[in-house]
Amino acid sequence: MTFTQLLIFILAVQVIHFLGTWKLYKRAGRQAWEAAIPVYNAIVLMRMINRPWWWVFLLFIPVINLIMFPVIWVETARSFGKNSTVDTILSIVTLGFYNYYINYLTTDKFIGNRSIKAKTKAGETVSALLFAIVAATLVHTYVMQPFTIPTSSLEKSLLVGDFLFVSKFHYGARVPQTPIALPMVHDSIPGTGVKSYWSDLQLPEMRMPGFQDIERNDIVVFNWPVDTIRMFGDRSGKHYYKPIDKKSNYVKRAVGVPGDSLSIVDAQVMINSQPLEFPERAEPQLSYIVQGKGQGFNMRSLIEIYGITDGLAWYDKEKRQYMIPAITEKNLKKLKSHPNVEWTKPYIKPQGEKSNSIFPNNQKVDWNRDNFGPIYIPEKGKTVALNKESFSLYRRIIEVYEGSEMNVQQNLSLNDDQVLMNGRPIDSYTFKQDYYFMLGDNRHHSEDSRYWGYVPMNHVVGKPVFIWMSLDNHSSGLIERIRWERLFTTVAGEGERVSYFQYFLIVLVLWFGFRYFSKRRKSK
């Protein structure tokens, strides 16, 4: 849906509202024309149904308005004496058109200044529940969203079992593009596998202003760009459509930002020909081959002393060589002093060894997970040359991210050495948005931009800022499983993590103490 189509849709809703309520406005002592003025008619209606004027804003917030519209329909009917359960059901199942019946076929008087307090316990419960859902959806969509680390792609920087709060306002909250969806769930109804949204209606891309840009090395939550296409093992190119805001949520580190030139040389990330310096809390991991001395390893000590949570396996049993899937450089130094370790070396794919699963997935470059690029990270407003060499690097950006997802037809093809867009020759392209290169810290166990390319800015969800809970799956018993040192710690920052959990408990005790003594004083 374009902005023009959205405007036409809003005007159509206004016409439907006017035709179904103008007589009701007159019965309430207002003028009929007041039902026809957009926004103003909603303010007047709030006065008529004895609700606060700021409810008008909720009517224009996607997803939340799906909750608010039925409430308005029911409240309008009740303002004209339609209070029965049947009236309530008819107001909802007819999508508000029951008010047409009240408007044209009844003469019920307007009940001004009626009590808005629910007349039954069930009514009070429903009202409280609706308010809670609206408030939670507002926070979830525009302020802060809970998120769980499900995989080890960012270990040891973020751990499997970390429960995060992801800020929507740092980079600017996105207005949901899929307005008809269940609140506070993602792409499916939990426990059912049933789609939780209706994708036929899509709003234009809109993002509220943020107060910072994505900086290099930021950990970012984003929608997985290639969630609409099967990449690995499926070379058919068949697309499976999902709206941007309903694609799977991923979390990675933004190692490349717009305007960067990025390459990976023997697993070392290079930015503009210089080695990337990771922040202090980042703990990248690589796979290593370990030559043993025949004494074996204790699995518990590998986890507790050396932080090897992905275990180890035989690399060459006859030679007593082991494969450690992931270990940090700091823990590797400790492992070298293990009595069963003779030597270690990183398990790195050499330059020139082609991997067909690596971006740009054209089987023409000799790149792999450890030796990759160089590539340019596109920046909004910048122009690049389009030729036979760059065609595969930018094709998906131009056709999908800046084409079909922006309702623009931009089909690229290659005729010998000439790039064609919609059949016409083109030798350059100017980008419409920023792009990022996302990488996992667990370098050899991360599905990231090395495999599927760039992440567009319109796919960015938010910034993880806070760990409020962390559970260790390698421990038994809830108390033992809790990583107490990670509770209420910040994601970013320098130095060792500092837990603010004790301060939270102090505030909690003070709050409940204040509430207790306040109630006692009132009772006296």
Short mmCIF file of C-alpha atoms in Angstrom, two decimals:
data_model
loop_
_atom_site.label_atom_id
_atom_site.label_comp_id
_atom_site.label_asym_id
_atom_site.label_seq_id
_atom_site.Cartn_x
_atom_site.Cartn_y
_atom_site.Cartn_z
CA MET A 1 0.00 0.00 0.00
CA THR A 2 1.39 3.40 -1.00
CA PHE A 3 0.80 6.64 0.94
CA THR A 4 -1.80 7.64 -1.67
CA GLN A 5 -3.65 4.36 -1.20
CA LEU A 6 -3.44 4.78 2.58
CA LEU A 7 -4.97 8.26 2.31
CA ILE A 8 -7.79 6.95 0.13
CA PHE A 9 -8.42 4.14 2.65
CA ILE A 10 -8.59 6.61 5.56
CA LEU A 11 -11.02 8.83 3.63
CA ALA A 12 -13.17 5.78 2.83
CA VAL A 13 -13.34 4.92 6.54
CA GLN A 14 -14.41 8.51 7.25
CA VAL A 15 -17.22 8.29 4.69
CA ILE A 16 -18.42 4.98 6.19
CA HIS A 17 -18.33 6.54 9.66
CA PHE A 18 -20.31 9.60 8.54
CA LEU A 19 -23.02 7.59 6.79
CA GLY A 20 -23.49 5.37 9.82
CA THR A 21 -23.47 7.97 12.61
CA TRP A 22 -24.62 11.43 11.44
CA LYS A 23 -28.09 10.99 12.94
CA LEU A 24 -26.55 9.74 16.18
CA TYR A 25 -24.48 12.92 16.37
CA LYS A 26 -27.70 14.94 16.00
CA ARG A 27 -29.46 12.94 18.73
CA ALA A 28 -26.49 13.73 20.99
CA GLY A 29 -27.04 17.46 20.43
CA ARG A 30 -24.22 17.86 17.91
CA GLN A 31 -24.33 18.90 14.26
CA ALA A 32 -24.48 16.30 11.47
CA TRP A 33 -21.46 17.82 9.69
CA GLU A 34 -19.31 17.11 12.75
CA ALA A 35 -19.47 13.40 11.87
CA ALA A 36 -17.77 14.14 8.54
CA ILE A 37 -14.62 15.99 9.64
CA PRO A 38 -11.65 13.58 10.02
CA VAL A 39 -10.05 13.49 13.50
CA TYR A 40 -12.48 16.15 14.78
CA ASN A 41 -15.34 13.66 14.44
CA ALA A 42 -13.38 11.21 16.61
CA ILE A 43 -12.81 13.88 19.30
CA VAL A 44 -16.55 14.66 19.33
CA LEU A 45 -17.38 10.95 19.46
CA MET A 46 -15.13 10.50 22.51
CA ARG A 47 -17.14 13.20 24.27
CA MET A 48 -20.38 11.53 23.27
CA ILE A 49 -19.37 8.13 24.69
CA ASN A 50 -17.80 9.78 27.74
CA ARG A 51 -14.28 8.62 27.02
CA PRO A 52 -11.00 10.63 27.21
CA TRP A 53 -10.06 12.64 24.11
CA TRP A 54 -6.60 11.05 23.87
CA TRP A 55 -8.24 7.77 22.84
CA VAL A 56 -8.27 9.36 19.37
CA PHE A 57 -4.51 8.74 19.08
CA LEU A 58 -5.02 5.04 19.76
CA LEU A 59 -7.35 4.81 16.77
CA PHE A 60 -4.46 5.65 14.42
CA ILE A 61 -1.86 3.25 15.84
CA PRO A 62 -1.66 0.03 13.78
CA VAL A 63 -2.55 -3.20 15.64
CA ILE A 64 -3.77 -1.20 18.67
CA ASN A 65 -6.60 0.26 16.61
CA LEU A 66 -7.80 -3.32 16.00
CA ILE A 67 -8.52 -3.45 19.73
CA MET A 68 -9.88 0.08 20.00
CA PHE A 69 -12.38 0.01 17.12
CA PRO A 70 -14.57 -2.76 18.64
CA VAL A 71 -14.51 -0.89 21.96
CA ILE A 72 -15.73 2.29 20.21
CA TRP A 73 -18.47 0.40 18.36
CA VAL A 74 -19.76 -1.13 21.60
CA GLU A 75 -19.53 2.14 23.56
CA THR A 76 -21.40 4.01 20.82
CA ALA A 77 -24.25 1.47 20.93
CA ARG A 78 -24.41 1.68 24.73
CA SER A 79 -24.66 5.46 24.57
CA PHE A 80 -28.00 4.91 22.85
CA GLY A 81 -29.36 2.31 25.28
CA LYS A 82 -28.07 -0.84 23.58
CA ASN A 83 -26.58 -2.53 26.65
CA SER A 84 -27.52 -6.19 26.24
CA THR A 85 -25.08 -8.98 25.46
CA VAL A 86 -26.76 -9.42 22.07
CA ASP A 87 -26.17 -5.74 21.28
CA THR A 88 -22.50 -6.10 22.20
CA ILE A 89 -22.08 -9.20 20.04
CA LEU A 90 -23.86 -7.58 17.08
CA SER A 91 -21.68 -4.47 17.35
CA ILE A 92 -18.53 -6.59 17.07
CA VAL A 93 -19.49 -9.28 14.54
CA THR A 94 -20.95 -6.70 12.13
CA LEU A 95 -17.68 -4.71 12.33
CA GLY A 96 -19.54 -1.68 13.63
CA PHE A 97 -22.28 -1.71 11.01
CA TYR A 98 -24.79 -2.42 13.80
CA ASN A 99 -24.60 1.33 14.39
CA TYR A 100 -26.17 1.81 10.94
CA TYR A 101 -29.23 0.01 12.32
CA ILE A 102 -29.25 2.27 15.40
CA ASN A 103 -28.70 5.33 13.21
CA TYR A 104 -31.49 4.73 10.68
CA LEU A 105 -33.99 2.29 12.18
CA THR A 106 -34.27 3.26 15.85
CA THR A 107 -35.28 6.35 17.76
CA ASP A 108 -33.47 5.55 21.01
CA LYS A 109 -32.48 8.67 22.91
CA PHE A 110 -28.89 9.58 23.61
CA ILE A 111 -27.76 8.82 27.16
CA GLY A 112 -25.37 11.58 28.11
CA ASN A 113 -22.98 11.46 31.07
CA ARG A 114 -23.68 7.75 31.51
CA SER A 115 -21.50 5.76 33.90
CA ILE A 116 -18.67 4.05 32.09
CA LYS A 117 -18.05 1.66 34.97
CA ALA A 118 -18.79 -1.94 34.03
CA LYS A 119 -22.02 -3.25 35.56
CA THR A 120 -20.72 -6.82 36.04
CA LYS A 121 -17.56 -8.47 37.35
CA ALA A 122 -17.01 -10.01 33.92
CA GLY A 123 -17.27 -6.55 32.35
CA GLU A 124 -14.67 -5.17 34.75
CA THR A 125 -12.33 -8.05 33.93
CA VAL A 126 -12.72 -7.53 30.19
CA SER A 127 -12.12 -3.77 30.52
CA ALA A 128 -8.99 -4.31 32.62
CA LEU A 129 -7.74 -6.94 30.18
CA LEU A 130 -8.25 -4.67 27.17
CA PHE A 131 -6.41 -1.81 28.89
CA ALA A 132 -3.53 -4.14 29.76
CA ILE A 133 -3.30 -5.43 26.18
CA VAL A 134 -3.31 -1.90 24.74
CA ALA A 135 -0.62 -0.70 27.15
CA ALA A 136 1.55 -3.78 26.64
CA THR A 137 1.21 -3.58 22.84
CA LEU A 138 2.26 0.09 22.88
CA VAL A 139 5.38 -0.72 24.89
CA HIS A 140 6.13 -3.87 22.87
CA THR A 141 5.79 -2.12 19.50
CA TYR A 142 7.34 1.29 20.11
CA VAL A 143 9.47 1.16 23.27
CA MET A 144 10.88 -2.17 24.47
CA GLN A 145 10.45 -5.79 23.35
CA PRO A 146 11.51 -8.94 25.24
CA PHE A 147 13.78 -11.25 23.31
CA THR A 148 15.47 -14.60 24.05
CA ILE A 149 18.84 -15.75 22.73
CA PRO A 150 17.96 -19.15 21.17
CA THR A 151 21.27 -20.09 19.46
CA SER A 152 24.99 -19.88 20.16
CA SER A 153 25.87 -17.56 17.26
CA LEU A 154 26.87 -14.72 19.64
CA GLU A 155 28.49 -16.82 22.38
CA LYS A 156 30.30 -15.77 24.57
CA SER A 157 29.15 -12.18 24.16
CA LEU A 158 25.49 -13.17 24.58
CA LEU A 159 24.67 -16.64 25.87
CA VAL A 160 21.99 -19.15 25.02
CA GLY A 161 19.36 -18.62 27.70
CA ASP A 162 19.87 -14.86 28.03
CA PHE A 163 16.56 -12.97 28.23
CA LEU A 164 16.92 -9.46 26.81
CA PHE A 165 15.05 -6.21 26.58
CA VAL A 166 15.44 -4.82 23.06
CA SER A 167 15.08 -1.07 22.67
CA LYS A 168 12.93 0.08 19.77
CA PHE A 169 13.62 3.79 20.27
CA HIS A 170 17.44 3.85 19.96
CA TYR A 171 17.34 3.42 16.18
CA GLY A 172 13.74 4.59 15.83
CA ALA A 173 10.68 2.36 16.24
CA ARG A 174 9.09 1.04 13.06
CA VAL A 175 5.39 1.53 12.49
CA PRO A 176 4.04 -2.00 11.88
CA GLN A 177 3.63 -2.64 8.16
CA THR A 178 1.21 -5.49 8.83
CA PRO A 179 -1.64 -3.76 10.69
CA ILE A 180 -3.99 -6.73 10.90
CA ALA A 181 -2.22 -9.03 13.32
CA LEU A 182 -2.57 -10.42 16.81
CA PRO A 183 -0.90 -8.12 19.36
CA MET A 184 2.40 -9.10 21.04
CA VAL A 185 3.04 -12.22 18.95
CA HIS A 186 5.32 -12.50 15.95
CA ASP A 187 4.56 -14.58 12.86
CA SER A 188 2.47 -17.38 14.38
CA ILE A 189 0.09 -18.07 17.24
CA PRO A 190 2.16 -19.73 20.01
CA GLY A 191 1.75 -23.49 20.20
CA THR A 192 -0.34 -23.75 17.04
CA GLY A 193 1.90 -22.96 14.07
CA VAL A 194 -1.00 -20.92 12.65
CA LYS A 195 -0.15 -17.61 10.98
CA SER A 196 -0.91 -14.70 13.30
CA TYR A 197 -1.41 -11.99 10.67
CA TRP A 198 -3.19 -11.11 7.44
CA SER A 199 -0.59 -9.99 4.90
CA ASP A 200 -2.85 -8.72 2.11
CA LEU A 201 -3.01 -5.26 3.69
CA GLN A 202 0.41 -3.61 4.04
CA LEU A 203 1.12 -0.07 5.25
CA PRO A 204 3.92 2.07 3.75
CA GLU A 205 7.33 1.84 5.44
CA MET A 206 7.53 4.34 8.31
CA ARG A 207 10.05 4.66 11.13
CA MET A 208 9.98 7.09 14.03
CA PRO A 209 13.08 9.23 14.62
CA GLY A 210 15.78 7.53 16.70
CA PHE A 211 18.44 9.21 18.78
CA GLN A 212 21.42 7.24 17.47
CA ASP A 213 22.62 5.47 14.34
CA ILE A 214 23.79 1.88 14.26
CA GLU A 215 27.47 2.01 15.11
CA ARG A 216 30.11 -0.51 14.11
CA ASN A 217 30.18 -3.43 16.59
CA ASP A 218 26.65 -2.75 17.87
CA ILE A 219 24.64 -5.90 18.59
CA VAL A 220 21.42 -5.55 16.57
CA VAL A 221 18.10 -7.42 16.37
CA PHE A 222 16.75 -7.51 12.81
CA ASN A 223 14.36 -9.39 10.56
CA TRP A 224 16.18 -12.09 8.61
CA PRO A 225 16.21 -10.65 5.06
CA VAL A 226 16.11 -13.96 3.16
CA ASP A 227 13.24 -15.43 5.14
CA THR A 228 11.26 -15.35 1.88
CA ILE A 229 13.58 -17.69 -0.02
CA ARG A 230 15.14 -21.11 0.54
CA MET A 231 18.86 -20.60 0.23
CA PHE A 232 20.72 -23.72 1.33
CA GLY A 233 20.24 -26.79 -0.84
CA ASP A 234 17.48 -25.16 -2.92
CA ARG A 235 18.75 -23.50 -6.09
CA SER A 236 15.31 -23.07 -7.65
CA GLY A 237 15.09 -19.43 -6.58
CA LYS A 238 11.49 -19.92 -5.47
CA HIS A 239 10.24 -17.16 -3.16
CA TYR A 240 7.97 -17.57 -0.14
CA TYR A 241 6.46 -14.23 0.77
CA LYS A 242 6.49 -12.89 4.33
CA PRO A 243 6.05 -9.21 5.22
CA ILE A 244 9.23 -7.53 6.48
CA ASP A 245 7.97 -7.10 10.04
CA LYS A 246 6.93 -10.78 10.20
CA LYS A 247 10.23 -12.28 9.05
CA SER A 248 12.19 -14.25 11.63
CA ASN A 249 14.05 -12.23 14.27
CA TYR A 250 17.85 -12.59 14.26
CA VAL A 251 20.50 -11.05 16.51
CA LYS A 252 24.07 -10.44 15.30
CA ARG A 253 26.90 -7.91 15.53
CA ALA A 254 27.02 -5.11 12.94
CA VAL A 255 30.67 -5.38 11.88
CA GLY A 256 30.13 -3.42 8.66
CA VAL A 257 28.21 -0.14 8.46
CA PRO A 258 27.19 1.93 5.41
CA GLY A 259 30.17 3.10 3.38
CA ASP A 260 32.59 0.46 4.70
CA SER A 261 34.74 -1.79 2.57
CA LEU A 262 34.75 -5.20 4.27
CA SER A 263 36.77 -8.34 3.82
CA ILE A 264 37.65 -11.38 5.93
CA VAL A 265 41.22 -12.66 5.76
CA ASP A 266 41.99 -15.92 7.60
CA ALA A 267 38.99 -15.28 9.90
CA GLN A 268 40.19 -11.72 10.66
CA VAL A 269 37.55 -9.09 9.82
CA MET A 270 39.07 -6.18 7.89
CA ILE A 271 37.30 -2.83 7.65
CA ASN A 272 38.69 -0.37 5.11
CA SER A 273 41.87 -2.53 4.98
CA GLN A 274 42.35 -2.33 8.78
CA PRO A 275 41.71 -5.13 11.32
CA LEU A 276 38.40 -4.64 13.12
CA GLU A 277 38.83 -3.87 16.80
CA PHE A 278 36.08 -5.50 18.85
CA PRO A 279 34.75 -3.90 22.06
CA GLU A 280 36.00 -5.24 25.39
CA ARG A 281 32.88 -7.31 26.08
CA ALA A 282 32.95 -8.98 22.66
CA GLU A 283 34.35 -12.50 22.83
CA PRO A 284 34.73 -13.92 19.31
CA GLN A 285 35.15 -17.68 19.03
CA LEU A 286 36.79 -19.89 16.39
CA SER A 287 37.09 -23.63 15.86
CA TYR A 288 40.43 -25.24 16.77
CA ILE A 289 42.19 -28.53 16.19
CA VAL A 290 43.85 -29.83 19.37
CA GLN A 291 46.61 -32.41 19.43
CA GLY A 292 46.09 -34.56 22.50
CA LYS A 293 48.59 -36.60 24.53
CA GLY A 294 46.32 -39.59 25.12
CA GLN A 295 44.96 -38.64 28.57
CA GLY A 296 41.48 -37.49 27.54
CA PHE A 297 39.31 -34.57 28.77
CA ASN A 298 36.75 -34.14 31.51
CA MET A 299 33.64 -32.65 29.89
CA ARG A 300 32.55 -30.80 33.05
CA SER A 301 35.94 -29.07 33.37
CA LEU A 302 35.82 -28.11 29.69
CA ILE A 303 32.62 -26.18 30.40
CA GLU A 304 33.46 -24.74 33.81
CA ILE A 305 37.16 -23.93 33.36
CA TYR A 306 37.60 -23.37 29.63
CA GLY A 307 34.10 -22.22 28.64
CA ILE A 308 33.76 -24.88 25.90
CA THR A 309 29.98 -25.21 25.88
CA ASP A 310 29.70 -26.71 22.36
CA GLY A 311 31.66 -29.79 23.44
CA LEU A 312 34.42 -31.41 21.36
CA ALA A 313 34.72 -34.30 18.91
CA TRP A 314 37.37 -36.38 17.25
CA TYR A 315 39.12 -34.75 14.30
CA ASP A 316 41.53 -37.63 13.73
CA LYS A 317 41.16 -40.42 16.27
CA GLU A 318 44.28 -42.29 15.21
CA LYS A 319 46.42 -39.19 15.70
CA ARG A 320 44.58 -38.28 18.94
CA GLN A 321 43.46 -34.98 17.41
CA TYR A 322 40.29 -33.28 18.63
CA MET A 323 38.03 -30.64 17.13
CA ILE A 324 36.84 -27.88 19.45
CA PRO A 325 33.89 -26.19 17.65
CA ALA A 326 34.18 -22.86 19.50
CA ILE A 327 36.53 -21.30 22.03
CA THR A 328 37.59 -17.72 22.80
CA GLU A 329 41.20 -16.58 22.58
CA LYS A 330 41.26 -16.00 26.35
CA ASN A 331 40.08 -19.53 27.11
CA LEU A 332 42.40 -20.96 24.46
CA LYS A 333 45.41 -19.60 26.36
CA LYS A 334 44.22 -21.47 29.46
CA LEU A 335 43.56 -24.65 27.47
CA LYS A 336 47.14 -24.71 26.15
CA SER A 337 48.33 -25.46 29.68
CA HIS A 338 46.02 -28.51 29.96
CA PRO A 339 48.05 -31.69 30.63
CA ASN A 340 46.49 -33.42 27.61
CA VAL A 341 47.19 -30.62 25.10
CA GLU A 342 50.34 -30.77 22.98
CA TRP A 343 49.45 -28.03 20.48
CA THR A 344 46.47 -26.16 18.99
CA LYS A 345 45.81 -24.53 15.65
CA PRO A 346 42.76 -22.68 14.26
CA TYR A 347 40.56 -24.64 11.87
CA ILE A 348 40.44 -22.11 9.05
CA LYS A 349 39.45 -22.69 5.44
CA PRO A 350 42.29 -21.51 3.16
CA GLN A 351 42.09 -18.74 0.60
CA GLY A 352 40.79 -19.91 -2.76
CA GLU A 353 38.71 -22.78 -1.37
CA LYS A 354 35.29 -22.10 -2.83
CA SER A 355 32.11 -22.52 -0.79
CA ASN A 356 28.90 -22.44 -2.83
CA SER A 357 26.79 -21.47 0.18
CA ILE A 358 28.70 -18.18 0.61
CA PHE A 359 27.27 -14.85 -0.60
CA PRO A 360 26.68 -13.84 -3.37
CA ASN A 361 25.74 -17.51 -3.97
CA ASN A 362 26.62 -17.39 -7.67
CA GLN A 363 29.29 -20.12 -7.51
CA LYS A 364 31.66 -17.76 -9.35
CA VAL A 365 33.71 -16.36 -6.42
CA ASP A 366 36.28 -18.41 -4.51
CA TRP A 367 35.16 -17.14 -1.10
CA ASN A 368 34.47 -19.09 2.06
CA ARG A 369 33.55 -18.42 5.70
CA ASP A 370 37.14 -17.46 6.66
CA ASN A 371 38.29 -15.70 3.49
CA PHE A 372 35.65 -13.43 2.04
CA GLY A 373 35.38 -10.29 -0.07
CA PRO A 374 36.20 -7.49 -0.31
CA ILE A 375 32.72 -6.02 -0.68
CA TYR A 376 31.26 -2.51 -0.34
CA ILE A 377 28.53 -1.94 2.27
CA PRO A 378 25.92 0.23 0.48
CA GLU A 379 25.11 3.68 1.88
CA LYS A 380 21.93 5.65 1.21
CA GLY A 381 22.41 8.16 -1.59
CA LYS A 382 25.69 6.64 -2.80
CA THR A 383 26.10 5.42 -6.38
CA VAL A 384 27.95 2.27 -7.48
CA ALA A 385 28.93 0.98 -10.89
CA LEU A 386 26.86 -1.93 -12.22
CA ASN A 387 28.77 -4.37 -14.35
CA LYS A 388 29.38 -8.08 -14.77
CA GLU A 389 31.47 -8.25 -11.58
CA SER A 390 29.12 -6.28 -9.28
CA PHE A 391 25.87 -7.67 -10.72
CA SER A 392 25.52 -10.53 -8.20
CA LEU A 393 26.54 -8.39 -5.22
CA TYR A 394 23.70 -5.89 -5.64
CA ARG A 395 21.04 -7.81 -7.56
CA ARG A 396 18.95 -8.79 -4.52
CA ILE A 397 19.23 -5.28 -3.07
CA ILE A 398 17.92 -3.70 -6.28
CA GLU A 399 15.25 -6.27 -7.14
CA VAL A 400 13.91 -7.13 -3.68
CA TYR A 401 14.91 -4.72 -0.90
CA GLU A 402 14.55 -1.58 -3.04
CA GLY A 403 12.23 -3.10 -5.61
CA SER A 404 9.38 -5.44 -4.71
CA GLU A 405 9.44 -4.51 -1.00
CA MET A 406 9.01 -0.85 -1.97
CA ASN A 407 6.37 -1.65 -4.59
CA VAL A 408 8.74 -0.82 -7.47
CA GLN A 409 9.46 -3.15 -10.37
CA GLN A 410 13.24 -3.41 -10.79
CA ASN A 411 14.21 -6.60 -12.62
CA LEU A 412 17.91 -7.02 -13.40
CA SER A 413 19.40 -9.22 -16.08
CA LEU A 414 22.80 -9.64 -17.67
CA ASN A 415 23.33 -9.59 -21.44
CA ASP A 416 26.97 -10.47 -22.04
CA ASP A 417 28.76 -7.71 -20.11
CA GLN A 418 25.79 -5.29 -20.07
CA VAL A 419 23.47 -5.01 -17.03
CA LEU A 420 19.80 -4.43 -17.90
CA MET A 421 17.04 -3.09 -15.63
CA ASN A 422 13.57 -3.91 -16.93
CA GLY A 423 15.22 -4.57 -20.30
CA ARG A 424 17.04 -1.21 -20.48
CA PRO A 425 20.82 -0.81 -20.19
CA ILE A 426 22.09 0.54 -16.87
CA ASP A 427 25.67 1.12 -15.72
CA SER A 428 25.16 2.51 -12.19
CA TYR A 429 22.71 2.51 -9.29
CA THR A 430 22.00 4.89 -6.38
CA PHE A 431 20.92 3.24 -3.13
CA LYS A 432 17.68 4.29 -1.42
CA GLN A 433 18.56 3.12 2.10
CA ASP A 434 21.48 2.06 4.30
CA TYR A 435 22.74 -1.50 4.59
CA TYR A 436 24.74 -3.44 7.18
CA PHE A 437 26.94 -6.55 7.38
CA MET A 438 25.95 -8.70 10.36
CA LEU A 439 28.29 -11.31 11.80
CA GLY A 440 28.07 -13.77 14.68
CA ASP A 441 30.81 -13.83 17.33
CA ASN A 442 30.74 -17.65 17.27
CA ARG A 443 32.33 -17.40 13.86
CA HIS A 444 32.11 -21.00 12.67
CA HIS A 445 28.60 -21.60 14.03
CA SER A 446 26.69 -18.58 12.82
CA GLU A 447 24.36 -18.13 9.86
CA ASP A 448 25.03 -14.49 9.01
CA SER A 449 25.79 -12.01 6.22
CA ARG A 450 28.59 -14.20 4.90
CA TYR A 451 25.86 -16.54 3.67
CA TRP A 452 22.99 -14.24 2.64
CA GLY A 453 24.45 -10.76 2.27
CA TYR A 454 23.35 -7.33 3.38
CA VAL A 455 20.76 -6.34 6.00
CA PRO A 456 18.63 -3.34 4.92
CA MET A 457 17.85 -0.60 7.44
CA ASN A 458 14.11 -1.24 7.06
CA HIS A 459 14.71 -4.74 8.49
CA VAL A 460 16.29 -3.42 11.71
CA VAL A 461 14.15 -4.12 14.79
CA GLY A 462 16.13 -2.64 17.66
CA LYS A 463 19.11 -2.65 20.00
CA PRO A 464 19.51 -5.14 22.89
CA VAL A 465 20.21 -3.06 25.98
CA PHE A 466 19.54 -5.16 29.08
CA ILE A 467 19.75 -8.77 30.31
CA TRP A 468 17.03 -9.30 32.90
CA MET A 469 17.34 -13.09 33.23
CA SER A 470 19.85 -15.74 32.18
CA LEU A 471 19.45 -19.53 32.45
CA ASP A 472 22.26 -22.03 31.95
CA ASN A 473 20.97 -25.15 30.20
CA HIS A 474 24.06 -27.10 31.28
CA SER A 475 22.97 -26.95 34.93
CA SER A 476 20.12 -28.70 36.73
CA GLY A 477 17.59 -27.15 39.08
CA LEU A 478 16.19 -23.65 38.61
CA ILE A 479 18.33 -21.95 41.27
CA GLU A 480 21.49 -23.58 39.97
CA ARG A 481 20.59 -22.75 36.38
CA ILE A 482 20.25 -19.02 36.99
CA ARG A 483 23.40 -17.13 36.01
CA TRP A 484 23.16 -14.67 38.88
CA GLU A 485 26.14 -12.61 37.71
CA ARG A 486 24.31 -11.76 34.44
CA LEU A 487 20.98 -10.72 35.97
CA PHE A 488 20.10 -7.06 35.38
CA THR A 489 23.29 -6.32 33.44
CA THR A 490 23.70 -4.10 30.39
CA VAL A 491 24.55 -5.58 26.99
CA ALA A 492 26.94 -2.80 25.91
CA GLY A 493 29.67 -1.23 27.97
CA GLU A 494 33.31 -1.76 28.89
CA GLY A 495 34.87 -3.96 31.56
CA GLU A 496 33.27 -6.75 33.52
CA ARG A 497 29.50 -6.92 33.64
CA VAL A 498 28.00 -5.33 36.75
CA SER A 499 24.71 -6.77 38.03
CA TYR A 500 22.11 -4.29 39.26
CA PHE A 501 19.89 -7.09 40.61
CA GLN A 502 20.54 -6.21 44.26
CA TYR A 503 19.51 -2.61 43.64
CA PHE A 504 16.34 -3.84 41.97
CA LEU A 505 15.52 -5.94 45.05
CA ILE A 506 16.12 -2.94 47.33
CA VAL A 507 13.76 -0.77 45.25
CA LEU A 508 11.20 -3.59 45.23
CA VAL A 509 11.31 -3.94 49.03
CA LEU A 510 11.01 -0.16 49.49
CA TRP A 511 8.03 -0.03 47.11
CA PHE A 512 6.09 -2.81 48.81
CA GLY A 513 6.97 -1.31 52.21
CA PHE A 514 5.63 2.06 51.09
CA ARG A 515 2.42 0.45 49.77
CA TYR A 516 1.92 -1.52 53.02
CA PHE A 517 2.32 1.44 55.35
CA SER A 518 0.24 3.69 53.08
CA LYS A 519 -2.67 1.24 53.28
CA ARG A 520 -2.35 0.95 57.05
CA ARG A 521 -2.36 4.73 57.43
CA LYS A 522 -5.45 5.04 55.22
CA SER A 523 -7.28 2.30 57.13
CA LYS A 524 -6.69 4.18 60.39
#
